Every structure is written in structure tokens, then in C-alpha cells.
Amino acid sequence: MVRIQLSRVNGDFGFEAKDAFGHIVRMDSTPESGGEDFGVRPMQMLLMGLGGCSGIDIVSILKKQRQTVTGFDMSIEGHREHGKEPSLWTNVHIVFELKGDIDPDKAKKPASSQWTNTALWQPPSAKDTPASPGASPSTEPTPTRPKQQCKHQ
């Protein structure tokens, strides 16, 4: 079981979340909605978690295939529903940039959404395009929520 402790520590919407190992993350709302810019926005943190899980999965898979990953960068762009509260992610686009002695064919499989936690964010109707090193699957999913938890708890 995973346990997170969340406490309001700053203004109306400034929270700190602490995991069982003592790691702390600060979150807040925008100043326009009453926050004080104390920390990251919770919906942005969801994308950060998605990126962290996917990055760990990709590097782990490539290491098992005896590929040498010397650099890894990821860019995540998310678009949310307009005019709804709360608004869900309608589109998440991820670009992976891998460096090292990596066979491009071996990098395609773990970078595709079906092999990483990006699949948790896509409904069955989402369509993937083939991924390659330096590029991610491009999807246009309908609004959705993660269907299961990240295995890197």
C-alpha cells in the first residue's frame, strides 16, 4: 500500500504532499484562482508523474536489451477541456529524446504508448502513430482518467 500525507501549509490552496520516504512536493493553485504560486499545479503534477513513470519504463526496458542510454529528455504537452470545471486532459503529446548507443528498432517499442505508462492515459479508441527515437506516439484521445496506477510507487 502506498501512503501520501497531504497538508495545507500556505494560504488557501498551498499544500505539501509527503510520501512514505519523506520526499515532499509543494502544490498550489494559480494566483487568478486564489493561490499564491507556492508550488506546481496539481494537474501539471499528473503530467510530471506520467513522464517519470514512462521514463523509468523506457530506460529499464532499454537496459534489459543491453542498450546504453547516456541521455534522456522528455517533453510533455497537455491540453485540457475548455469551459469545464474540473477539466480533464483531452490530448497529451510526449516527445522522447534518447542519446547513447541505442538501436533505433529497439527504442521504438518501449517508446510506444502500449509499452509504457502512457497507455494508462489513453482510452481504447485512441490511435497511435509509430514512434521512433526522438518522437513519441501522437494521439488525440477523448477526455480520460488514468485506468491504473504507475508501477513505480
PDB file of C-alpha atoms in Angstrom:
ATOM      1  CA  MET A   1       0.000   0.000   0.000  1.00  0.00           C
ATOM      2  CA  VAL A   2       1.195   3.491  -0.853  1.00  0.00           C
ATOM      3  CA  ARG A   3       0.567   6.284   1.619  1.00  0.00           C
ATOM      4  CA  ILE A   4       0.766  10.014   0.901  1.00  0.00           C
ATOM      5  CA  GLN A   5       0.239  12.664   3.577  1.00  0.00           C
ATOM      6  CA  LEU A   6      -1.109  15.998   2.321  1.00  0.00           C
ATOM      7  CA  SER A   7      -1.230  19.146   4.474  1.00  0.00           C
ATOM      8  CA  ARG A   8      -2.316  22.694   3.732  1.00  0.00           C
ATOM      9  CA  VAL A   9       0.664  24.833   4.717  1.00  0.00           C
ATOM     10  CA  ASN A  10       0.420  28.099   2.752  1.00  0.00           C
ATOM     11  CA  GLY A  11      -2.612  30.305   2.162  1.00  0.00           C
ATOM     12  CA  ASP A  12      -5.853  28.767   0.975  1.00  0.00           C
ATOM     13  CA  PHE A  13      -4.515  26.340  -1.623  1.00  0.00           C
ATOM     14  CA  GLY A  14      -0.826  25.770  -0.815  1.00  0.00           C
ATOM     15  CA  PHE A  15      -0.298  22.104   0.001  1.00  0.00           C
ATOM     16  CA  GLU A  16       2.677  19.884   0.718  1.00  0.00           C
ATOM     17  CA  ALA A  17       2.450  16.201  -0.083  1.00  0.00           C
ATOM     18  CA  LYS A  18       4.880  13.807   1.591  1.00  0.00           C
ATOM     19  CA  ASP A  19       5.458  10.198   0.653  1.00  0.00           C
ATOM     20  CA  ALA A  20       6.461   7.366   2.996  1.00  0.00           C
ATOM     21  CA  PHE A  21      10.152   8.116   2.337  1.00  0.00           C
ATOM     22  CA  GLY A  22       9.881  11.766   3.358  1.00  0.00           C
ATOM     23  CA  HIS A  23      10.022  13.272  -0.150  1.00  0.00           C
ATOM     24  CA  ILE A  24       8.000  16.480  -0.260  1.00  0.00           C
ATOM     25  CA  VAL A  25       6.252  18.153  -3.186  1.00  0.00           C
ATOM     26  CA  ARG A  26       4.574  21.559  -2.993  1.00  0.00           C
ATOM     27  CA  MET A  27       1.355  22.333  -4.851  1.00  0.00           C
ATOM     28  CA  ASP A  28      -0.821  25.395  -5.250  1.00  0.00           C
ATOM     29  CA  SER A  29      -3.465  26.923  -7.445  1.00  0.00           C
ATOM     30  CA  THR A  30      -2.922  29.872  -9.767  1.00  0.00           C
ATOM     31  CA  PRO A  31      -2.988  33.394  -8.331  1.00  0.00           C
ATOM     32  CA  GLU A  32      -6.006  34.062 -10.595  1.00  0.00           C
ATOM     33  CA  SER A  33      -7.959  31.388  -8.715  1.00  0.00           C
ATOM     34  CA  GLY A  34      -6.795  32.354  -5.225  1.00  0.00           C
ATOM     35  CA  GLY A  35      -3.447  30.568  -4.999  1.00  0.00           C
ATOM     36  CA  GLU A  36      -0.084  32.147  -4.193  1.00  0.00           C
ATOM     37  CA  ASP A  37       2.171  30.324  -6.696  1.00  0.00           C
ATOM     38  CA  PHE A  38       3.574  28.299  -3.783  1.00  0.00           C
ATOM     39  CA  GLY A  39       4.126  25.188  -5.898  1.00  0.00           C
ATOM     40  CA  VAL A  40       3.319  23.230  -9.016  1.00  0.00           C
ATOM     41  CA  ARG A  41      -0.290  22.935 -10.160  1.00  0.00           C
ATOM     42  CA  PRO A  42      -1.768  19.504  -9.305  1.00  0.00           C
ATOM     43  CA  MET A  43      -2.829  18.814 -12.908  1.00  0.00           C
ATOM     44  CA  GLN A  44       0.717  19.586 -14.076  1.00  0.00           C
ATOM     45  CA  MET A  45       1.963  17.172 -11.434  1.00  0.00           C
ATOM     46  CA  LEU A  46      -0.092  14.430 -13.088  1.00  0.00           C
ATOM     47  CA  LEU A  47       1.865  15.028 -16.300  1.00  0.00           C
ATOM     48  CA  MET A  48       5.124  15.039 -14.330  1.00  0.00           C
ATOM     49  CA  GLY A  49       4.218  11.669 -12.818  1.00  0.00           C
ATOM     50  CA  LEU A  50       3.305  10.322 -16.235  1.00  0.00           C
ATOM     51  CA  GLY A  51       6.702  11.451 -17.525  1.00  0.00           C
ATOM     52  CA  GLY A  52       8.596   9.961 -14.594  1.00  0.00           C
ATOM     53  CA  CYS A  53       6.861   6.586 -14.899  1.00  0.00           C
ATOM     54  CA  SER A  54       7.332   6.477 -18.660  1.00  0.00           C
ATOM     55  CA  GLY A  55      10.991   7.496 -18.409  1.00  0.00           C
ATOM     56  CA  ILE A  56      11.722   4.785 -15.850  1.00  0.00           C
ATOM     57  CA  ASP A  57       9.933   2.207 -18.012  1.00  0.00           C
ATOM     58  CA  ILE A  58      11.778   3.168 -21.191  1.00  0.00           C
ATOM     59  CA  VAL A  59      15.254   3.229 -19.632  1.00  0.00           C
ATOM     60  CA  SER A  60      14.562  -0.046 -17.802  1.00  0.00           C
ATOM     61  CA  ILE A  61      13.419  -1.795 -20.992  1.00  0.00           C
ATOM     62  CA  LEU A  62      16.391  -0.494 -22.983  1.00  0.00           C
ATOM     63  CA  LYS A  63      18.856  -1.547 -20.267  1.00  0.00           C
ATOM     64  CA  LYS A  64      17.388  -5.078 -20.321  1.00  0.00           C
ATOM     65  CA  GLN A  65      18.013  -5.073 -24.076  1.00  0.00           C
ATOM     66  CA  ARG A  66      21.647  -4.103 -23.391  1.00  0.00           C
ATOM     67  CA  GLN A  67      21.277  -0.637 -24.889  1.00  0.00           C
ATOM     68  CA  THR A  68      23.407   2.180 -23.477  1.00  0.00           C
ATOM     69  CA  VAL A  69      21.322   5.235 -22.632  1.00  0.00           C
ATOM     70  CA  THR A  70      23.620   8.191 -21.910  1.00  0.00           C
ATOM     71  CA  GLY A  71      20.988  10.907 -22.165  1.00  0.00           C
ATOM     72  CA  PHE A  72      17.227  11.075 -21.798  1.00  0.00           C
ATOM     73  CA  ASP A  73      14.959  14.072 -22.182  1.00  0.00           C
ATOM     74  CA  MET A  74      11.220  14.211 -22.446  1.00  0.00           C
ATOM     75  CA  SER A  75       8.846  16.998 -23.370  1.00  0.00           C
ATOM     76  CA  ILE A  76       5.181  16.678 -22.429  1.00  0.00           C
ATOM     77  CA  GLU A  77       2.425  18.961 -23.683  1.00  0.00           C
ATOM     78  CA  GLY A  78      -1.104  18.605 -22.406  1.00  0.00           C
ATOM     79  CA  HIS A  79      -4.337  20.237 -23.482  1.00  0.00           C
ATOM     80  CA  ARG A  80      -7.375  20.299 -21.231  1.00  0.00           C
ATOM     81  CA  GLU A  81     -11.094  20.659 -21.832  1.00  0.00           C
ATOM     82  CA  HIS A  82     -12.236  24.257 -22.160  1.00  0.00           C
ATOM     83  CA  GLY A  83     -15.150  25.675 -20.210  1.00  0.00           C
ATOM     84  CA  LYS A  84     -15.445  22.783 -17.731  1.00  0.00           C
ATOM     85  CA  GLU A  85     -14.549  22.518 -14.075  1.00  0.00           C
ATOM     86  CA  PRO A  86     -12.865  20.238 -13.364  1.00  0.00           C
ATOM     87  CA  SER A  87     -11.385  19.830 -16.832  1.00  0.00           C
ATOM     88  CA  LEU A  88      -9.752  16.607 -17.971  1.00  0.00           C
ATOM     89  CA  TRP A  89      -6.793  16.181 -20.296  1.00  0.00           C
ATOM     90  CA  THR A  90      -8.065  15.899 -23.863  1.00  0.00           C
ATOM     91  CA  ASN A  91      -4.666  15.493 -25.518  1.00  0.00           C
ATOM     92  CA  VAL A  92      -1.223  14.617 -24.189  1.00  0.00           C
ATOM     93  CA  HIS A  93       1.735  14.684 -26.571  1.00  0.00           C
ATOM     94  CA  ILE A  94       5.076  13.259 -25.432  1.00  0.00           C
ATOM     95  CA  VAL A  95       8.415  13.544 -27.198  1.00  0.00           C
ATOM     96  CA  PHE A  96      11.295  11.344 -26.031  1.00  0.00           C
ATOM     97  CA  GLU A  97      14.879  12.262 -26.876  1.00  0.00           C
ATOM     98  CA  LEU A  98      17.315   9.426 -26.272  1.00  0.00           C
ATOM     99  CA  LYS A  99      21.091   9.579 -26.524  1.00  0.00           C
ATOM    100  CA  GLY A 100      23.598   6.769 -26.454  1.00  0.00           C
ATOM    101  CA  ASP A 101      24.413   3.538 -28.209  1.00  0.00           C
ATOM    102  CA  ILE A 102      20.785   2.635 -28.954  1.00  0.00           C
ATOM    103  CA  ASP A 103      19.417   0.525 -31.791  1.00  0.00           C
ATOM    104  CA  PRO A 104      16.530   2.611 -33.250  1.00  0.00           C
ATOM    105  CA  ASP A 105      14.376  -0.508 -33.703  1.00  0.00           C
ATOM    106  CA  LYS A 106      14.778  -1.405 -30.028  1.00  0.00           C
ATOM    107  CA  ALA A 107      13.870   2.147 -28.995  1.00  0.00           C
ATOM    108  CA  LYS A 108      10.615   2.186 -30.976  1.00  0.00           C
ATOM    109  CA  LYS A 109       8.846  -0.478 -28.945  1.00  0.00           C
ATOM    110  CA  PRO A 110       9.315   0.937 -25.406  1.00  0.00           C
ATOM    111  CA  ALA A 111       8.647   4.477 -26.653  1.00  0.00           C
ATOM    112  CA  SER A 112       5.220   3.456 -27.962  1.00  0.00           C
ATOM    113  CA  SER A 113       2.331   4.029 -25.592  1.00  0.00           C
ATOM    114  CA  GLN A 114       1.398   0.359 -25.302  1.00  0.00           C
ATOM    115  CA  TRP A 115       4.696  -0.454 -23.560  1.00  0.00           C
ATOM    116  CA  THR A 116       4.816   2.391 -21.056  1.00  0.00           C
ATOM    117  CA  ASN A 117       2.518   4.097 -18.608  1.00  0.00           C
ATOM    118  CA  THR A 118       1.324   6.490 -21.302  1.00  0.00           C
ATOM    119  CA  ALA A 119      -1.142   3.707 -22.116  1.00  0.00           C
ATOM    120  CA  LEU A 120      -2.792   4.366 -18.754  1.00  0.00           C
ATOM    121  CA  TRP A 121      -3.932   7.766 -20.007  1.00  0.00           C
ATOM    122  CA  GLN A 122      -5.481   6.690 -23.269  1.00  0.00           C
ATOM    123  CA  PRO A 123      -8.926   5.295 -23.910  1.00  0.00           C
ATOM    124  CA  PRO A 124      -9.133   2.200 -26.125  1.00  0.00           C
ATOM    125  CA  SER A 125     -10.260   4.412 -29.024  1.00  0.00           C
ATOM    126  CA  ALA A 126      -7.017   6.444 -29.042  1.00  0.00           C
ATOM    127  CA  LYS A 127      -4.923   5.950 -32.149  1.00  0.00           C
ATOM    128  CA  ASP A 128      -1.133   5.758 -32.009  1.00  0.00           C
ATOM    129  CA  THR A 129       1.281   6.585 -34.754  1.00  0.00           C
ATOM    130  CA  PRO A 130       4.558   4.658 -34.868  1.00  0.00           C
ATOM    131  CA  ALA A 131       7.172   6.054 -32.521  1.00  0.00           C
ATOM    132  CA  SER A 132      10.847   6.458 -33.201  1.00  0.00           C
ATOM    133  CA  PRO A 133      13.758   7.755 -31.142  1.00  0.00           C
ATOM    134  CA  GLY A 134      13.224  11.460 -30.613  1.00  0.00           C
ATOM    135  CA  ALA A 135       9.495  11.202 -31.241  1.00  0.00           C
ATOM    136  CA  SER A 136       6.502   9.902 -29.363  1.00  0.00           C
ATOM    137  CA  PRO A 137       3.198   8.426 -30.313  1.00  0.00           C
ATOM    138  CA  SER A 138       0.787  11.144 -31.348  1.00  0.00           C
ATOM    139  CA  THR A 139      -2.697  10.655 -30.043  1.00  0.00           C
ATOM    140  CA  GLU A 140      -5.941  12.560 -29.991  1.00  0.00           C
ATOM    141  CA  PRO A 141      -7.770  10.797 -27.127  1.00  0.00           C
ATOM    142  CA  THR A 142     -11.090  11.798 -25.707  1.00  0.00           C
ATOM    143  CA  PRO A 143     -11.000  13.081 -22.100  1.00  0.00           C
ATOM    144  CA  THR A 144      -9.964  10.281 -19.792  1.00  0.00           C
ATOM    145  CA  ARG A 145      -8.550   9.487 -16.399  1.00  0.00           C
ATOM    146  CA  PRO A 146      -5.722   7.027 -15.665  1.00  0.00           C
ATOM    147  CA  LYS A 147      -7.058   3.472 -15.537  1.00  0.00           C
ATOM    148  CA  GLN A 148      -4.455   2.022 -13.179  1.00  0.00           C
ATOM    149  CA  GLN A 149      -1.560   3.091 -11.059  1.00  0.00           C
ATOM    150  CA  CYS A 150       2.057   3.518 -12.055  1.00  0.00           C
ATOM    151  CA  LYS A 151       4.170   0.506 -11.112  1.00  0.00           C
ATOM    152  CA  HIS A 152       6.990   2.769  -9.814  1.00  0.00           C
ATOM    153  CA  GLN A 153       5.461   3.658  -6.459  1.00  0.00           C
TER     154      GLN A 153
END
